[in-house]
Amino acid sequence: MIGGFGDDRASGTDALVPHPEAMRALGYRVVDRLVERWTDLEDDVPWRGASAADALALLDSRVPEEGEPLEGLIEEAVHGVLPLAGRIDHPRFFGFVPSAPGWPALMGDMLAAGFNVFQGTWLESAGPSAMELTVLEWFRGWLEMPEGSGGVLTSGGSAANLLAVVAAREAAGRPEWPVLYLSDQGHSSIRRGARIAGFPEEAVRTLPTDEGLRLGTETVRSALRQDRAQGLTPVLVCANGGATNTGTVDDLAELAAVCRSEGVRLHVDAAYGGFAVLDPEGARQLRGIGEADSVTLDPHKWLFQNYDCGCLMLRDPAVLERALGHRAEYLQDTETSPGEVNFGERGIQLSRRFRALGIWMTVRGVGRRGLAEAIGRGIDLAGRAEARIAESTCLELLHPARLGVVCYRYSGAGGGGSHGAARDEAELEALNRAIQDRLLAEGHAMVSSTRLRDRYALRLCILGHRSRWEHVREVLGQVERIGRELEA
Ligand SMILES: *Cc1c(COP(=O)(O)O)cnc(C)c1O
């Protein structure tokens, strides 16, 4: 029997380390299931949900007194539990922000898990920490941040945004009344990060955007002046490098110039959009990103990494260590020499996993050109979707394609498509809600909706490396068909 439980077992803990042959067989079984999943993905649904009652009913909630063979548990997870989830890397998964890891990332993560690296201190992880420094240096180069910039890999964009807030307050000398600014298109995690960091609600200003949903420099300037006149200390302006709603990028070069002249830090939340600098069109939109004081990136979004893998890059990474460095007697052996970094002092986690290996495997294994091609395809597909929507007699473009995202709605055969609908907003919202519900119920594609200036919008976010024009075109065709059926 495979699974490590012979009749000769000496103790109940033998299952923690099965015999080598059993380890291999179990490992190969897991790899076989993964390869099946990866090769059959397109024929599977992009998403399957269940109620809490139905999902919990699949699981035996009792704690067993004795262990049981792992083969059965692997199959139970693969066939019973894992199907009830999004296949976020499916070619027709266009909802929220997709994540499509590549095989190199998975290989890296499997190795990192198997070696169980503790990457909080240099003492315990010189090689892996050197690899994180290497990966961060690649990011620095791609963003064109100045030499000496650096950062930390985090659990995601939310953690990175929180760190950016803490770094800004520290860099400003921890003023008594710090204020931070984000646009009305800013990600909710910035506000949440500020709350965790102890900023009162009124110290977080939401600034209105222009008709292109971008943060204007005059808006920023006047907010800074107003608050300074009140005796408050602006510490951080947060700009979008790919807003989650629409993919919109603020004018980063211009905002950087304003922030520099006003003496306030600029943070660019480029969690999903930042790696688009690898594509020429993306780089054009993100021009100036390297002039920011800090930048949030999410390798688990557009650098084809597994969850969870985020990153904060800073011009002055030492400010994080000033803000967060901790000295404890039980860590006295972990002092670093120049050039070494205790990554546990740059973030929230002391115990942290080795995230750089998946990135390193991906960049080395795919190469810059392959990554640029995969990212560029998403940008192109969103552009083609925009053109297809503009041509349609019943779809209406609500926001042009930006960094893989396009927002639109069904406005009806009689509505004149993109050329001004005659229906009222409430009616259009009800109709598009019904379309969104039907799309999810039919289950062919995974899409999600949002609101733009209080208008209900259907949204496509095209980041997956498996997505092709046929997948995007199919979804738009379905929206037209369902819209017509609902109107009939
Ligand atoms: C996804 C996203 C975040 C949050 O990142 P997590 O990795 O989900 O924590 C923040 N900002 C933007 C712009 C995002 O797209």
Tab-separated table of N, CA and C in Angstrom, residues 88 90-99 243-247 272-273 301-302 378 381-382 402-408 446-448 458-464 467 472:
chain	number	residue	atom	x	y	z
A	88	ILE	N	-9.026	30.628	-12.287
A	88	ILE	CA	-8.751	32.043	-12.535
A	88	ILE	C	-7.817	32.215	-13.723
A	90	HIS	N	-8.281	30.382	-16.475
A	90	HIS	CA	-9.022	29.870	-17.631
A	90	HIS	C	-9.015	30.915	-18.746
A	91	PRO	N	-8.954	30.472	-20.020
A	91	PRO	CA	-8.904	31.477	-21.104
A	91	PRO	C	-10.157	32.355	-21.184
A	92	ARG	N	-11.276	31.898	-20.598
A	92	ARG	CA	-12.479	32.751	-20.603
A	92	ARG	C	-12.758	33.335	-19.219
A	93	PHE	N	-11.747	33.450	-18.402
A	93	PHE	CA	-11.915	34.118	-17.100
A	93	PHE	C	-11.508	35.582	-17.271
A	94	PHE	N	-12.534	36.445	-17.316
A	94	PHE	CA	-12.279	37.876	-17.528
A	94	PHE	C	-12.819	38.713	-16.369
A	95	GLY	N	-13.183	38.056	-15.270
A	95	GLY	CA	-13.763	38.777	-14.137
A	95	GLY	C	-12.677	39.339	-13.227
A	96	PHE	N	-13.044	40.322	-12.427
A	96	PHE	CA	-12.150	40.875	-11.408
A	96	PHE	C	-10.763	41.109	-12.008
A	97	VAL	N	-9.722	40.574	-11.345
A	97	VAL	CA	-8.391	40.611	-11.953
A	97	VAL	C	-7.907	39.161	-12.026
A	98	PRO	N	-7.831	38.605	-13.218
A	98	PRO	CA	-7.428	37.201	-13.325
A	98	PRO	C	-5.970	36.986	-12.913
A	99	SER	N	-5.639	35.734	-12.668
A	99	SER	CA	-4.267	35.360	-12.342
A	99	SER	C	-3.987	34.052	-13.056
A	243	ALA	N	-5.846	51.395	-12.883
A	243	ALA	CA	-6.925	51.341	-11.888
A	243	ALA	C	-7.733	50.064	-12.109
A	244	THR	N	-8.170	49.471	-11.010
A	244	THR	CA	-8.843	48.175	-11.117
A	244	THR	C	-10.136	48.281	-11.929
A	245	ASN	N	-10.847	49.371	-11.794
A	245	ASN	CA	-12.105	49.550	-12.538
A	245	ASN	C	-11.917	49.539	-14.047
A	246	THR	N	-10.963	50.320	-14.518
A	246	THR	CA	-10.886	50.622	-15.956
A	246	THR	C	-9.500	50.447	-16.563
A	247	GLY	N	-8.495	50.171	-15.755
A	247	GLY	CA	-7.136	50.098	-16.270
A	247	GLY	C	-6.492	51.458	-16.482
A	272	TYR	N	-1.874	45.546	-10.543
A	272	TYR	CA	-2.101	44.652	-11.676
A	272	TYR	C	-1.396	45.165	-12.925
A	273	GLY	N	-1.263	46.500	-13.074
A	273	GLY	CA	-0.810	47.036	-14.353
A	273	GLY	C	0.690	47.183	-14.531
A	301	LYS	N	-0.539	38.785	-10.507
A	301	LYS	CA	-1.513	39.198	-11.517
A	301	LYS	C	-0.916	39.115	-12.925
A	302	TRP	N	0.042	39.972	-13.255
A	302	TRP	CA	0.489	40.014	-14.655
A	302	TRP	C	1.938	39.588	-14.822
A	378	GLY	N	-2.625	40.604	-24.029
A	378	GLY	CA	-3.784	41.046	-23.248
A	378	GLY	C	-4.168	42.481	-23.597
A	381	LEU	N	-5.809	42.430	-27.034
A	381	LEU	CA	-7.153	41.847	-27.033
A	381	LEU	C	-8.175	42.837	-26.488
A	382	ALA	N	-7.787	43.579	-25.464
A	382	ALA	CA	-8.711	44.584	-24.926
A	382	ALA	C	-8.963	45.667	-25.980
A	402	ARG	N	-7.798	50.052	-21.596
A	402	ARG	CA	-6.564	50.485	-20.953
A	402	ARG	C	-5.947	49.288	-20.254
A	403	LEU	N	-4.713	48.965	-20.603
A	403	LEU	CA	-3.970	47.883	-19.948
A	403	LEU	C	-4.824	46.634	-19.717
A	404	GLY	N	-5.439	46.153	-20.791
A	404	GLY	CA	-6.158	44.885	-20.707
A	404	GLY	C	-7.580	44.956	-20.185
A	405	VAL	N	-8.056	46.156	-19.819
A	405	VAL	CA	-9.410	46.288	-19.274
A	405	VAL	C	-10.266	47.117	-20.221
A	406	VAL	N	-11.523	46.696	-20.408
A	406	VAL	CA	-12.457	47.511	-21.188
A	406	VAL	C	-13.837	47.434	-20.516
A	407	CYS	N	-14.517	48.577	-20.427
A	407	CYS	CA	-15.832	48.652	-19.783
A	407	CYS	C	-16.883	49.049	-20.817
A	408	TYR	N	-18.043	48.421	-20.738
A	408	TYR	CA	-19.076	48.620	-21.757
A	408	TYR	C	-20.414	48.212	-21.157
A	446	MET	N	-16.336	33.710	-17.258
A	446	MET	CA	-16.433	34.384	-15.970
A	446	MET	C	-16.161	35.862	-16.197
A	447	VAL	N	-17.174	36.658	-15.943
A	447	VAL	CA	-17.028	38.099	-16.107
A	447	VAL	C	-17.577	38.776	-14.860
A	448	SER	N	-17.217	40.017	-14.651
A	448	SER	CA	-17.762	40.738	-13.503
A	448	SER	C	-18.119	42.152	-13.943
A	458	LEU	N	-20.465	46.568	-17.534
A	458	LEU	CA	-19.863	45.251	-17.713
A	458	LEU	C	-18.381	45.495	-17.979
A	459	ARG	N	-17.561	44.548	-17.575
A	459	ARG	CA	-16.121	44.794	-17.631
A	459	ARG	C	-15.405	43.524	-18.035
A	460	LEU	N	-14.434	43.674	-18.905
A	460	LEU	CA	-13.560	42.559	-19.266
A	460	LEU	C	-12.161	42.911	-18.798
A	461	CYS	N	-11.513	41.972	-18.104
A	461	CYS	CA	-10.118	42.163	-17.705
A	461	CYS	C	-9.347	40.989	-18.306
A	462	ILE	N	-8.510	41.285	-19.278
A	462	ILE	CA	-7.914	40.238	-20.116
A	462	ILE	C	-6.420	40.155	-19.823
A	463	LEU	N	-6.060	39.331	-18.860
A	463	LEU	CA	-4.651	39.228	-18.466
A	463	LEU	C	-4.074	37.836	-18.686
A	464	GLY	N	-4.933	36.849	-18.856
A	464	GLY	CA	-4.450	35.466	-18.893
A	464	GLY	C	-3.663	35.174	-20.163
A	467	SER	N	-5.713	33.399	-23.071
A	467	SER	CA	-6.845	34.038	-23.748
A	467	SER	C	-6.460	34.438	-25.166
A	472	VAL	N	-12.579	36.161	-26.359
A	472	VAL	CA	-13.117	37.500	-26.078
A	472	VAL	C	-14.348	37.752	-26.957
